[in-house]
Short mmCIF file of C-alpha atoms in Angstrom, two decimals:
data_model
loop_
_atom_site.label_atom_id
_atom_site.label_comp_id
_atom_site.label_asym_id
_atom_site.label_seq_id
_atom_site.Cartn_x
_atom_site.Cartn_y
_atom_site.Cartn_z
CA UNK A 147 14.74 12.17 -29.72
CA UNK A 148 14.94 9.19 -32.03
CA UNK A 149 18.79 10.07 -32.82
CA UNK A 150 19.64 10.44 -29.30
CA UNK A 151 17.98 7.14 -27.90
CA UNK A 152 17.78 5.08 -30.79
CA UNK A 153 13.33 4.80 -29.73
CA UNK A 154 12.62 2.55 -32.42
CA UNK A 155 15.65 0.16 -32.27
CA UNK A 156 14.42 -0.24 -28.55
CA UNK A 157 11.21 -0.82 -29.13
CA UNK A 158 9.67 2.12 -27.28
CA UNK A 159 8.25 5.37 -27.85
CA UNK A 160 8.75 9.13 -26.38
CA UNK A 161 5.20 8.54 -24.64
CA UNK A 162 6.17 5.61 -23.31
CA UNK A 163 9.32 6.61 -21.70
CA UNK A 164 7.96 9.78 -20.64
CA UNK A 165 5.24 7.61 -18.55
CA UNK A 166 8.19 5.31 -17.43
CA UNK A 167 10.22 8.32 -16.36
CA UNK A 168 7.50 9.48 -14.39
CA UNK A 169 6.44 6.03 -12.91
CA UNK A 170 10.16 5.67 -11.44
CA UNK A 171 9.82 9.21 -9.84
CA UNK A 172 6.99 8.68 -7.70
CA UNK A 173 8.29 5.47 -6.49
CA UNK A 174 11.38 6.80 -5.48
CA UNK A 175 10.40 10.42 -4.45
CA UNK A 176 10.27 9.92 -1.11
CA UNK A 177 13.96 10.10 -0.95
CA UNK A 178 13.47 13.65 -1.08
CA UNK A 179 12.74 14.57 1.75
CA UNK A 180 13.96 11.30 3.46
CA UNK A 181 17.46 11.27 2.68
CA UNK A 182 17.51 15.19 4.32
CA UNK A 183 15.65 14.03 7.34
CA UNK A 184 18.47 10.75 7.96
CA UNK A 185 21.50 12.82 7.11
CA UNK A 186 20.66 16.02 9.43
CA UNK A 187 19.86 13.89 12.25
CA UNK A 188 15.99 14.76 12.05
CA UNK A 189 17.34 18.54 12.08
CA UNK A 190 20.14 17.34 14.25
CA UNK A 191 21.97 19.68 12.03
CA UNK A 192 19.32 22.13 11.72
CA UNK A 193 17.07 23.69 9.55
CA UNK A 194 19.53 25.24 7.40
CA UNK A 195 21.61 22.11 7.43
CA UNK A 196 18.49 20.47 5.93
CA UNK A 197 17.31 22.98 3.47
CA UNK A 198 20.87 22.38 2.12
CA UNK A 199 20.45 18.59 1.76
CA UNK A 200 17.28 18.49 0.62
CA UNK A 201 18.60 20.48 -2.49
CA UNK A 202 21.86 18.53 -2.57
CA UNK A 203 19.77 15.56 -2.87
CA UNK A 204 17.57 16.97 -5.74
CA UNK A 205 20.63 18.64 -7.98
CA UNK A 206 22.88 15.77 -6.93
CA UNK A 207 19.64 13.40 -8.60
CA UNK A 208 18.96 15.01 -11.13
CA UNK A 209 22.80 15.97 -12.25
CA UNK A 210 23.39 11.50 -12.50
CA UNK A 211 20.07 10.86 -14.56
CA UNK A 212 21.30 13.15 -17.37
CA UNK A 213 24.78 11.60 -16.91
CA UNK A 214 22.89 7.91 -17.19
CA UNK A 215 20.64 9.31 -20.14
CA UNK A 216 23.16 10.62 -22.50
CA UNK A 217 26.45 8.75 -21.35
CA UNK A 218 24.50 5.40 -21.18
CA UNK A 219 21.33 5.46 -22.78
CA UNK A 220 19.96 3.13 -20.07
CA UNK A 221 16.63 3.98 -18.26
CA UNK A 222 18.26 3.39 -14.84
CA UNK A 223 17.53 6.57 -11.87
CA UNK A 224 19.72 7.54 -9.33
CA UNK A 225 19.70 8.77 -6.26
CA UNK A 226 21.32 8.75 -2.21
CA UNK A 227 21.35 5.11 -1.80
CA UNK A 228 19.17 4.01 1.70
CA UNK A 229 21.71 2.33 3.72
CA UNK A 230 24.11 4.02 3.08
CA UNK A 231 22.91 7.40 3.91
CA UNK A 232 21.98 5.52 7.04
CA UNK A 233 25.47 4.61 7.61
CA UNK A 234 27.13 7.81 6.86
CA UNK A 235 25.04 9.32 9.61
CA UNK A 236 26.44 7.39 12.32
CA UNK A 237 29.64 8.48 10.82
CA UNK A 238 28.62 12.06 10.76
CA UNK A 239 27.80 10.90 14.60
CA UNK A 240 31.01 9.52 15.24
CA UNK A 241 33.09 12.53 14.46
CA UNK A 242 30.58 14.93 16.43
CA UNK A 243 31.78 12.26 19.26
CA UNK A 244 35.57 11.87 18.68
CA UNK A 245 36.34 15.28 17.77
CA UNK A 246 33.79 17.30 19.70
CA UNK A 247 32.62 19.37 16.46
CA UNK A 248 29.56 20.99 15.02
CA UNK A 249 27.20 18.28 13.13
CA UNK A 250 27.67 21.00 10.52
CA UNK A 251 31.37 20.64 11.05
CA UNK A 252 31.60 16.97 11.23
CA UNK A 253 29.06 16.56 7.95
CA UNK A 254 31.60 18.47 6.31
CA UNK A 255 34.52 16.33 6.83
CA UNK A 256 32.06 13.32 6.52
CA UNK A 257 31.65 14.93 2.41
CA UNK A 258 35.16 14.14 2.17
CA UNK A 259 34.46 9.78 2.51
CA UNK A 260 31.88 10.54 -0.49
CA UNK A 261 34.32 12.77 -2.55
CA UNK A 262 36.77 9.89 -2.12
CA UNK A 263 34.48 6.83 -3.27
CA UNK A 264 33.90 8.70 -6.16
CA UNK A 265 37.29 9.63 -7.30
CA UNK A 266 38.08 5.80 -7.27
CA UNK A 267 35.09 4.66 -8.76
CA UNK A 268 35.95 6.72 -11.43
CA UNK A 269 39.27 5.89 -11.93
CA UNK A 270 38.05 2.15 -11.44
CA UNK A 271 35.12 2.95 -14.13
CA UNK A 272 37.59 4.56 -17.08
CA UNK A 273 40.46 1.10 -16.31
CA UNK A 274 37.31 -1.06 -17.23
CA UNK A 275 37.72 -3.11 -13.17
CA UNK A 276 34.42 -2.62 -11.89
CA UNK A 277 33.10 -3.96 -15.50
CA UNK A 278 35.36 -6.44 -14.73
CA UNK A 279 34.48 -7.57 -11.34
CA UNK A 280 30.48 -7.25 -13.23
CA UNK A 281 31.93 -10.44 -15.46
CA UNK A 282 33.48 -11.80 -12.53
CA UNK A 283 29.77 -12.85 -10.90
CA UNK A 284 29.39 -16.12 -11.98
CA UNK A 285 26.05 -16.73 -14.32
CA UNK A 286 24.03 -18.49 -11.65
CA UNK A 287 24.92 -16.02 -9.31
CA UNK A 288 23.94 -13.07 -11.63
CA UNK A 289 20.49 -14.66 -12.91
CA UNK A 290 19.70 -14.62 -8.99
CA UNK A 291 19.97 -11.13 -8.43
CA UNK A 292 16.47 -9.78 -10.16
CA UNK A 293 14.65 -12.63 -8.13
CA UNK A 294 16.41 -11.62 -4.81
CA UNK A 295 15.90 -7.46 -5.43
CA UNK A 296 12.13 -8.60 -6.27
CA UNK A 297 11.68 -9.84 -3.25
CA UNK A 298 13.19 -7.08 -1.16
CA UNK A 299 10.86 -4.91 -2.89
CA UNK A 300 8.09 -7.20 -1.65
CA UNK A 301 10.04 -6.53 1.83
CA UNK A 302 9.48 -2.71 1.09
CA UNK A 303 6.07 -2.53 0.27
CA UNK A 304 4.45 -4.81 2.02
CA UNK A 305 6.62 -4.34 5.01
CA UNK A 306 8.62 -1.55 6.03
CA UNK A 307 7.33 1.16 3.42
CA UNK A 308 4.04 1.36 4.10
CA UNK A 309 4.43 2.43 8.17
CA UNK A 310 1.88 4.54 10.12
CA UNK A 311 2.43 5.97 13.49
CA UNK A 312 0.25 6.20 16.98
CA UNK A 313 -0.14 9.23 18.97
CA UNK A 314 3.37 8.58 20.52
CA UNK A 315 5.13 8.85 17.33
CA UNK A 316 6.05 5.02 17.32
CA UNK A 317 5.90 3.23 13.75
CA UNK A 318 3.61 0.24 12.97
CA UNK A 319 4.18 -1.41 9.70
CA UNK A 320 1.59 -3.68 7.43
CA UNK A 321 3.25 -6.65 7.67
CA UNK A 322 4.28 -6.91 11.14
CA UNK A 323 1.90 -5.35 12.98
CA UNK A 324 -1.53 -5.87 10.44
CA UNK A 325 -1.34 -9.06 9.10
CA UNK A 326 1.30 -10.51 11.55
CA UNK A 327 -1.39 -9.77 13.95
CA UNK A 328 -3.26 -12.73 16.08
CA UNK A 329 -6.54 -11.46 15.67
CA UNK A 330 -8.09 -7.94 14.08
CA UNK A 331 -9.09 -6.91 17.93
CA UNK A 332 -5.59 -7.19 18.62
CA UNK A 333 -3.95 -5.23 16.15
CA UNK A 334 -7.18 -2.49 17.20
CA UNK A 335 -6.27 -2.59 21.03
CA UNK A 336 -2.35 -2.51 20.25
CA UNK A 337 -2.08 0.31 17.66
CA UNK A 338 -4.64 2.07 19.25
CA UNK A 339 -5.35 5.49 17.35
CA UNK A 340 -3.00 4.44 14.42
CA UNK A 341 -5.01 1.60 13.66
CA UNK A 342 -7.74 3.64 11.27
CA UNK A 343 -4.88 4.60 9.17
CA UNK A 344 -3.39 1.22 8.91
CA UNK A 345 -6.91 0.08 7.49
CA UNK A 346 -6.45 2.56 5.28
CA UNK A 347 -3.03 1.90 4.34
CA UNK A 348 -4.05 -1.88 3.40
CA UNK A 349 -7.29 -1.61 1.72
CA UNK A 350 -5.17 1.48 -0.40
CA UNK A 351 -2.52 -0.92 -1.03
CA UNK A 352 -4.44 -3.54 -2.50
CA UNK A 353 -6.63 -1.57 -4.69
CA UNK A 354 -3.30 0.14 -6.65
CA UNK A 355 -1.86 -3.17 -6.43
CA UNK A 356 -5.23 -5.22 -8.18
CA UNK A 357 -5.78 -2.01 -10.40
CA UNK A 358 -2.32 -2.28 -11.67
CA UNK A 359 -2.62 -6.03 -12.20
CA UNK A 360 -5.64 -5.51 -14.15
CA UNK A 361 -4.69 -2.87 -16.06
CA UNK A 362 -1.35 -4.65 -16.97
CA UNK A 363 -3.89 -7.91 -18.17
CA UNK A 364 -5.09 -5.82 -20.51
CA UNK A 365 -1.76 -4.32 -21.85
CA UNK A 366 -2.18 -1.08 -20.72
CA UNK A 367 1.54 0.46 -20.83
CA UNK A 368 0.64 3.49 -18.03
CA UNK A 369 -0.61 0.36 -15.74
CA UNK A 370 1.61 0.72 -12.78
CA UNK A 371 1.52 5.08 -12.96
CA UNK A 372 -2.39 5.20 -13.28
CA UNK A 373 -2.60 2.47 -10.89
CA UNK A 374 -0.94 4.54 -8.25
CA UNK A 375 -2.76 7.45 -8.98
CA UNK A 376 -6.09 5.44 -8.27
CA UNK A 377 -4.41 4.42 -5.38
CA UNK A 378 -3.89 8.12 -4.48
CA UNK A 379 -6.85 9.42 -4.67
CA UNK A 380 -8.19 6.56 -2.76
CA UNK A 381 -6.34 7.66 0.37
CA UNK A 382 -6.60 10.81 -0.06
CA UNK A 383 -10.55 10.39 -0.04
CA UNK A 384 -10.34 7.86 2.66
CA UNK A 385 -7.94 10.80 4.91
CA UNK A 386 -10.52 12.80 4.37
CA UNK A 387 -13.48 11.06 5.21
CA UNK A 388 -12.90 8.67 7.52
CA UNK A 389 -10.30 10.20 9.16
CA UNK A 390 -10.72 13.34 9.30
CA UNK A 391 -7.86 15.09 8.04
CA UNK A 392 -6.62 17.75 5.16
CA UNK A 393 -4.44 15.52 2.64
CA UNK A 394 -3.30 18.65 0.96
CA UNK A 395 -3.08 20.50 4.55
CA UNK A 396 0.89 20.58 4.03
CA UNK A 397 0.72 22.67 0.68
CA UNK A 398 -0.87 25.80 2.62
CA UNK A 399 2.12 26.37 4.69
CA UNK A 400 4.52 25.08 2.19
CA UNK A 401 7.80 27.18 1.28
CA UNK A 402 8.28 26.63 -2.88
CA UNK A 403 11.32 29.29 -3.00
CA UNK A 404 14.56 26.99 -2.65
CA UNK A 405 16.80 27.64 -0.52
CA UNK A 406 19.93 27.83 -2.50
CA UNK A 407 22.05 30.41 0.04
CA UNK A 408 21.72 27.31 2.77
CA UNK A 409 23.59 24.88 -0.01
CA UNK A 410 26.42 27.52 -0.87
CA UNK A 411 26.92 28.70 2.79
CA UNK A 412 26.97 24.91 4.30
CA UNK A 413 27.83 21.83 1.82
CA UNK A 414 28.63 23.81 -1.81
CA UNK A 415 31.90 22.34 -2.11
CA UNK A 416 32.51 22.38 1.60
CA UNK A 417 34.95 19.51 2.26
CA UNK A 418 36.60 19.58 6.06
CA UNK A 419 39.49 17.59 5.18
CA UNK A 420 41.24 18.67 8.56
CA UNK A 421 38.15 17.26 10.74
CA UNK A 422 38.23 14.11 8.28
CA UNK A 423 42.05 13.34 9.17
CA UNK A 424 40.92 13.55 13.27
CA UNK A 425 39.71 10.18 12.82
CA UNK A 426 43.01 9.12 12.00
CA UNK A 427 43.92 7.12 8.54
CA UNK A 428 43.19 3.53 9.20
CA UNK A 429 39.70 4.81 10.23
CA UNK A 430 39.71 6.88 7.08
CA UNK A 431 41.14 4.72 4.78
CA UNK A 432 38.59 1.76 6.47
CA UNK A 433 35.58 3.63 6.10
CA UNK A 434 36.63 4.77 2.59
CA UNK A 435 37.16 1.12 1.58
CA UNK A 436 33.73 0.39 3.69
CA UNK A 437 31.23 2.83 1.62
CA UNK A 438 33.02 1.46 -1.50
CA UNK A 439 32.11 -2.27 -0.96
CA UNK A 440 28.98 -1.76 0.01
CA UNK A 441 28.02 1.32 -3.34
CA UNK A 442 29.71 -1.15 -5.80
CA UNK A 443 27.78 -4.15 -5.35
CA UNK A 444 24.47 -2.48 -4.57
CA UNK A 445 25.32 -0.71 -7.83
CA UNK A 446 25.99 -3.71 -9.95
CA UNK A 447 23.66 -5.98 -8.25
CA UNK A 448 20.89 -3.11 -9.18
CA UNK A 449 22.25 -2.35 -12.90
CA UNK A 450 22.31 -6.63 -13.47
CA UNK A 451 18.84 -7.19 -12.05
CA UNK A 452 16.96 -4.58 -13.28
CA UNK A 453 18.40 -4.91 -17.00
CA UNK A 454 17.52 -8.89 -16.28
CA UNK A 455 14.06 -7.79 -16.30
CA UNK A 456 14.11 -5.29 -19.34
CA UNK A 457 15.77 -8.28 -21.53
CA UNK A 458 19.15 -6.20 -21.62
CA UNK A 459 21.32 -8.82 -20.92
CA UNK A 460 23.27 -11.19 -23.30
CA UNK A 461 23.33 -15.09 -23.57
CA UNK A 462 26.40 -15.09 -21.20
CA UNK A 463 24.56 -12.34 -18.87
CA UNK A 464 26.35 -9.21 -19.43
CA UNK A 465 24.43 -5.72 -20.56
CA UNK A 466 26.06 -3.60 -23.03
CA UNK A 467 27.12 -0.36 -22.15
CA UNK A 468 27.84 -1.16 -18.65
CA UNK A 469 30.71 1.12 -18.32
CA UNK A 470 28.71 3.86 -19.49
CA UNK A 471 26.27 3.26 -16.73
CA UNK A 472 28.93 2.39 -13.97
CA UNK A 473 30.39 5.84 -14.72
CA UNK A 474 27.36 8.07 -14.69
CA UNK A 475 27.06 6.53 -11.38
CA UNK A 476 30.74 7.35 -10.68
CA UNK A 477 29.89 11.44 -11.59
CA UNK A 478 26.65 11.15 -9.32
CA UNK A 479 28.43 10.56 -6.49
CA UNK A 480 31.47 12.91 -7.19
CA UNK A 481 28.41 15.32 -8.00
CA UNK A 482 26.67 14.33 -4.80
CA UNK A 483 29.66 15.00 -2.73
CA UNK A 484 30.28 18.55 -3.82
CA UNK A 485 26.85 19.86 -3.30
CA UNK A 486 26.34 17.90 0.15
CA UNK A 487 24.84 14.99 -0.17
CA UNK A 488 25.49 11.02 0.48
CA UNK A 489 26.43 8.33 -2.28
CA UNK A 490 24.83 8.58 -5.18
CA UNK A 491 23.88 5.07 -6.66
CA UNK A 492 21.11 3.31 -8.90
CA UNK A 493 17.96 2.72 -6.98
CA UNK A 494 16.19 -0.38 -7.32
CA UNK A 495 12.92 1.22 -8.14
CA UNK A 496 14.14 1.64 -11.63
CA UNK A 497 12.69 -1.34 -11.93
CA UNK A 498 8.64 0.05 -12.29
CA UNK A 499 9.95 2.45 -14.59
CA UNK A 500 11.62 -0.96 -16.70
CA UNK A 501 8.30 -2.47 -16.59
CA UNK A 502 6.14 0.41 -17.51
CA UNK A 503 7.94 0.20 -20.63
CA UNK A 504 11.26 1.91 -20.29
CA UNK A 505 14.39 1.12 -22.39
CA UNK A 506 16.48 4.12 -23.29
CA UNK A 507 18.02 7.00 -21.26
CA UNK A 508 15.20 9.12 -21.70
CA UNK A 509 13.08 7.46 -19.07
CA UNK A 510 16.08 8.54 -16.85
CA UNK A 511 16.32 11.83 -18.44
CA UNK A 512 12.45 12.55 -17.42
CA UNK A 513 13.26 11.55 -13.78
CA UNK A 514 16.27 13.59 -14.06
CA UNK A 515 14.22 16.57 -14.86
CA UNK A 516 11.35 15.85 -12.39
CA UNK A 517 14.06 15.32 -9.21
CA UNK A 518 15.33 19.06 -10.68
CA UNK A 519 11.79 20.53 -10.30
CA UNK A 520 11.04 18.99 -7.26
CA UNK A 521 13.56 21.89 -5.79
CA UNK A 522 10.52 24.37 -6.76
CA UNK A 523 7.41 22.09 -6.34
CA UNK A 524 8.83 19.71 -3.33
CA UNK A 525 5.70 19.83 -1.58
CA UNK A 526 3.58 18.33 -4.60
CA UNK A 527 6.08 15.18 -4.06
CA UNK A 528 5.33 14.86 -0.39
CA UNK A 529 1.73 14.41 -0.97
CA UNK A 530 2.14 11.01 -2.52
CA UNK A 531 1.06 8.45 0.07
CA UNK A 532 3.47 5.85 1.18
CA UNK A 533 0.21 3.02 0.04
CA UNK A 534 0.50 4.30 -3.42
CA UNK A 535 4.29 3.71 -4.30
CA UNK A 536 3.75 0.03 -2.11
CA UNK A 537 1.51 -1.23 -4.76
CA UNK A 538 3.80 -0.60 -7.36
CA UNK A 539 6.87 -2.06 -5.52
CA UNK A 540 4.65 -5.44 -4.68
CA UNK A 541 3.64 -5.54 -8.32
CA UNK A 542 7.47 -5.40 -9.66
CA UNK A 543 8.72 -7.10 -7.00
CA UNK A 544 6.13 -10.11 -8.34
CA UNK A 545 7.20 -9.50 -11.56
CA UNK A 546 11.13 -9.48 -11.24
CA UNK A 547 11.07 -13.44 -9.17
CA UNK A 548 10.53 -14.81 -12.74
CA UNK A 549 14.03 -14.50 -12.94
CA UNK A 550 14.15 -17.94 -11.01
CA UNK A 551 13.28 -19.73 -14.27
CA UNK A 552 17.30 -19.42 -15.39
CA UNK A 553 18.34 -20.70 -12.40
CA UNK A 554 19.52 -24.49 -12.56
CA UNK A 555 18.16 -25.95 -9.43
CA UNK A 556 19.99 -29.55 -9.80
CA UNK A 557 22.81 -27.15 -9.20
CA UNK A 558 23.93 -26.60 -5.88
CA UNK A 559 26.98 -23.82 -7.25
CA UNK A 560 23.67 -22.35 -8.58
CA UNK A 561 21.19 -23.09 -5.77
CA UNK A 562 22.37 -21.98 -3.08
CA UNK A 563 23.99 -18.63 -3.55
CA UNK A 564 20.77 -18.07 -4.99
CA UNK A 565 18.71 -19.05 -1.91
CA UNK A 566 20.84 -17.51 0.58
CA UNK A 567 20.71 -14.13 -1.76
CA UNK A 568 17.12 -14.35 -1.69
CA UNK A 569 16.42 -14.40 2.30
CA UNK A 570 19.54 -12.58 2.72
CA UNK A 571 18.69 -9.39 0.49
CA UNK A 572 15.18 -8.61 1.73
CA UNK A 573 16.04 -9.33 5.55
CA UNK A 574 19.21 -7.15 5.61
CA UNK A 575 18.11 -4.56 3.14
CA UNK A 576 21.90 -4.60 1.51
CA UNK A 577 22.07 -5.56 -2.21
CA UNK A 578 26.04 -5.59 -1.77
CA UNK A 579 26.01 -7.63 1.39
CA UNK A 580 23.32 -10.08 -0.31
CA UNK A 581 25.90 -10.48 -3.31
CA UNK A 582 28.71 -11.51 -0.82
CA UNK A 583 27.18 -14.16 0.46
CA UNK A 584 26.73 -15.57 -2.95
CA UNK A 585 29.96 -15.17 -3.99
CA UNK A 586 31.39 -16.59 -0.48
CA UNK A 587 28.98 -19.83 -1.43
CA UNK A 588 29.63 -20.52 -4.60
CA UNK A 589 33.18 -20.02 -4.08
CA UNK A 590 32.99 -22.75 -0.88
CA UNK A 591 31.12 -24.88 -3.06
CA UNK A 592 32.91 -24.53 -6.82
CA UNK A 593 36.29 -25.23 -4.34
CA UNK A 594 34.72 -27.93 -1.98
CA UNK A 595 33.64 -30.03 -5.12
CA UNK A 596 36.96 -29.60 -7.05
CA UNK A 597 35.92 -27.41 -9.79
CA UNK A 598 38.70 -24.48 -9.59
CA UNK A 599 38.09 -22.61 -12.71
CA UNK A 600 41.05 -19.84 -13.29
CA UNK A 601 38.13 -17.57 -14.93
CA UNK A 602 36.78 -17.61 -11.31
CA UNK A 603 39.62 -16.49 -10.10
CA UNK A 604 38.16 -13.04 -9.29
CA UNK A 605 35.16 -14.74 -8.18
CA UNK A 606 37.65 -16.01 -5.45
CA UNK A 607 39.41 -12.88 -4.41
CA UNK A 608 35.80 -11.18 -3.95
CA UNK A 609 34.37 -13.49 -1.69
CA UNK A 610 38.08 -13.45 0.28
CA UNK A 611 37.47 -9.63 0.53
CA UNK A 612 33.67 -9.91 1.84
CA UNK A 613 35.09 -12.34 4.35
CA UNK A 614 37.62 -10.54 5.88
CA UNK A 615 34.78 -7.46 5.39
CA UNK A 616 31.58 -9.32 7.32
CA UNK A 617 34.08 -10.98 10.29
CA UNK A 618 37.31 -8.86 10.66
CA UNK A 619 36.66 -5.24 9.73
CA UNK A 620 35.97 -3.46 12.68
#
């Protein structure tokens, strides 16, 4: 272990990785089953459809955090990137529109967008341009990032993560409908029979989110994992006895054999090129371009951030052995796109891993080999409650806005991309988009005030490119 992660000359230890790889899993297990549910449609495509995805997403997963382990060394996870699974399913929606195919037909030829991204990321990766367009973010603009993905992961937990739903199926989420509530009799009388649960949801919350705290005061390195556990087996109790349900109710029923003949009959390689070229090429090539954007930036702004907060970075901002970690990213989404799933990219909840004391690629390698279990013991995942993985996301997301303290604030080049990237990534959940309008800024601002710099010429053409991407792609 020590030869292959260099432990010691990182400061860590295989016990505390291990606990770091673990930590980043059950923040970001729900993907699991979430990224099957958003890219069959909720079973749009059917069951098979989703038994396939569900595996794709798990292989796909695990495949990338081996890649980022051993190619990198960095203790980043990866997985399908929210959003963007999001998007391709209106895609997949699209061609079930235009060309009047199957959804199983149309996801097919949607597979051939991811195949695509990943071919040029990886020939972008291996020329050393998307390192370069990494050293084309100007410092202030980089420093910003951490602070701005903290406080989308505020946005996460405290918002739109922790969600409960009434009798009718609608959602009500903590933030909005808890504590943006006028009164407690309110929020009773308009969530009706979902309102138990939210109680639940919050006092849950809070007590993995203090017990972390606590346990972090007194330099406990499994803080943020035992915190959530605590926070588990709070719920759990409180399902139980206040509410009157089975937390482990699912398990009973639950099928552990995977279903690998679903994968290899429906998404195993299964690219529909000819329903891909329907759409015509400036579609293709635009939504090509489109998924590219938006994966590189979330993917850099994610890599910069969280390594921000792990004290990876140099004096001048960069982290060594970025192209290692832009191209394990690279192979998880070629990977993702020949067993069926959408773009693989680095997921922002590396972050609690990072601060329950993970440095080397065997914090990845341990979520890596988790995701690959999870295609025999799914069910286990499922069980963590939504309240749990919230206090841990608060708690980082506090954590990660000390970032601010590098930003010069007599500096309005600095400023305000940073301000606008901080409202802008929480509110429209995009790391990528976020980015752009920092770039655009600073680039408005470094030209308005007559400080062309030719190393900012990059700087320059990006923000040019987000432009003509936020107001004239269609």
């Amino acid at each position: 272990m020590e030869k292959l992660f260099k432990l010691k000359e990182n400061g860590t230890s295989v016990k505390t990785e291990i606990i770091a790889g673990l930590t980043t899993f059950m923040t970001m297990a729900y993907i699991i089953a979430l990224n099957p549910n958003l890219l069959t449609g909720w079973r749009a495509g059917g069951d098979d459809l989703w038994n396939a995805v569900f595996l794709a997403t798990c292989l796909a997963s695990g495949i990338a955090m081996i890649c980022m382990a051993f190619l990198a060394n960095k203790p980043f996870c990866l997985a399908p990137g929210m959003g963007l699974n999001s998007f391709l399913a209106i895609v997949v929606a699209q061609i079930v529109t235009i060309t009047g195919a199957s959804y199983v037909a149309s996801y097919q030829a949607a597979m051939v967008i991811v195949l695509a991204e990943g071919i040029v990321f990886l020939i972008l990766t291996v020329l050393n341009i998307r390192e370069k367009i990494v050293d084309a973010i100007p410092y202030g603009v980089r420093m910003g990032i951490a602070p701005a993905i903290g406080l989308m992961l505020l946005n996460i937990g405290i918002g739109s993560n922790a969600g409960v739903y009434g009798a009718e199926g609608g959602p009500f989420y903590v933030m909005r409908d808890f504590f943006g509530s006028l009164t407690a009799g309110y929020a009773s009388t308009t969530m009706a029979d979902a309102y138990p649960g939210m109680v639940l949801t919050v006092v849950t919350m809070f007590i993995g989110l203090f017990t972390i705290i606590i346990l972090a005061h007194h330099k406990v390195k499994a803080a943020v994992i035992l915190g959530m556990l605590v926070a588990s087996v709070v719920y759990w109790a409180g399902e139980y006895l206040f509410l009157g349900l089975d937390p482990f109710a699912t398990l009973a029923t639950a099928s552990w054999v995977p279903a690998f003949s679903d994968m290899v009959n429906l998404t195993l390689f299964k690219f529909n090129f000819a329903g891909f070229l329907e759409l015509g090429w400036f579609t293709a090539i635009t939504l090509i371009i489109t998924f590219c954007m938006i994966d590189m930036f979330d993917t850099i702004g994610t890599l910069v951030g969280t390594a921000s907060r792990a004290g990876m970075l140099d004096e001048e901002g960069k982290m060594p052995g970025m192209k290692q970690a832009l191209l394990s990213d690279s192979l998880g989404t070629l990977v993702g796109s020949c067993t069926g799933t959408s773009t693989v990219t680095t997921f922002v909840e590396s972050a609690s891993g990072v601060e329950a004391g993970g440095r080397t690629g065997l914090t990845a390698l341990t979520c890596g080999i988790v995701f690959l279990l999870c295609m025999f013991i799914a069910p286990l995942a499922a069980v963590i409650p939504a309240a749990a993985t919230s206090a841990a996301l608060i708690y980082v997301g506090v954590l990660m806005l000390s970032g601010l303290r590098n930003i010069d604030f007599d500096a309005f080049d600095q400023i305000v991309p940073v301000a606008l990237m901080l409202i802008a990534m929480p509110i429209s959940g995009s790391i990528g988009h976020a980015i752009g309008l920092g770039l655009i800024s600073f680039t408005i601002i470094n030209l308005a005030t007559g400080k062309f710099e030719k190393r900012y010429i990059l700087t320059y053409v990006l923000a040019a490119i987000f432009l003509v991407k936020f107001f004239l792609v269609a």
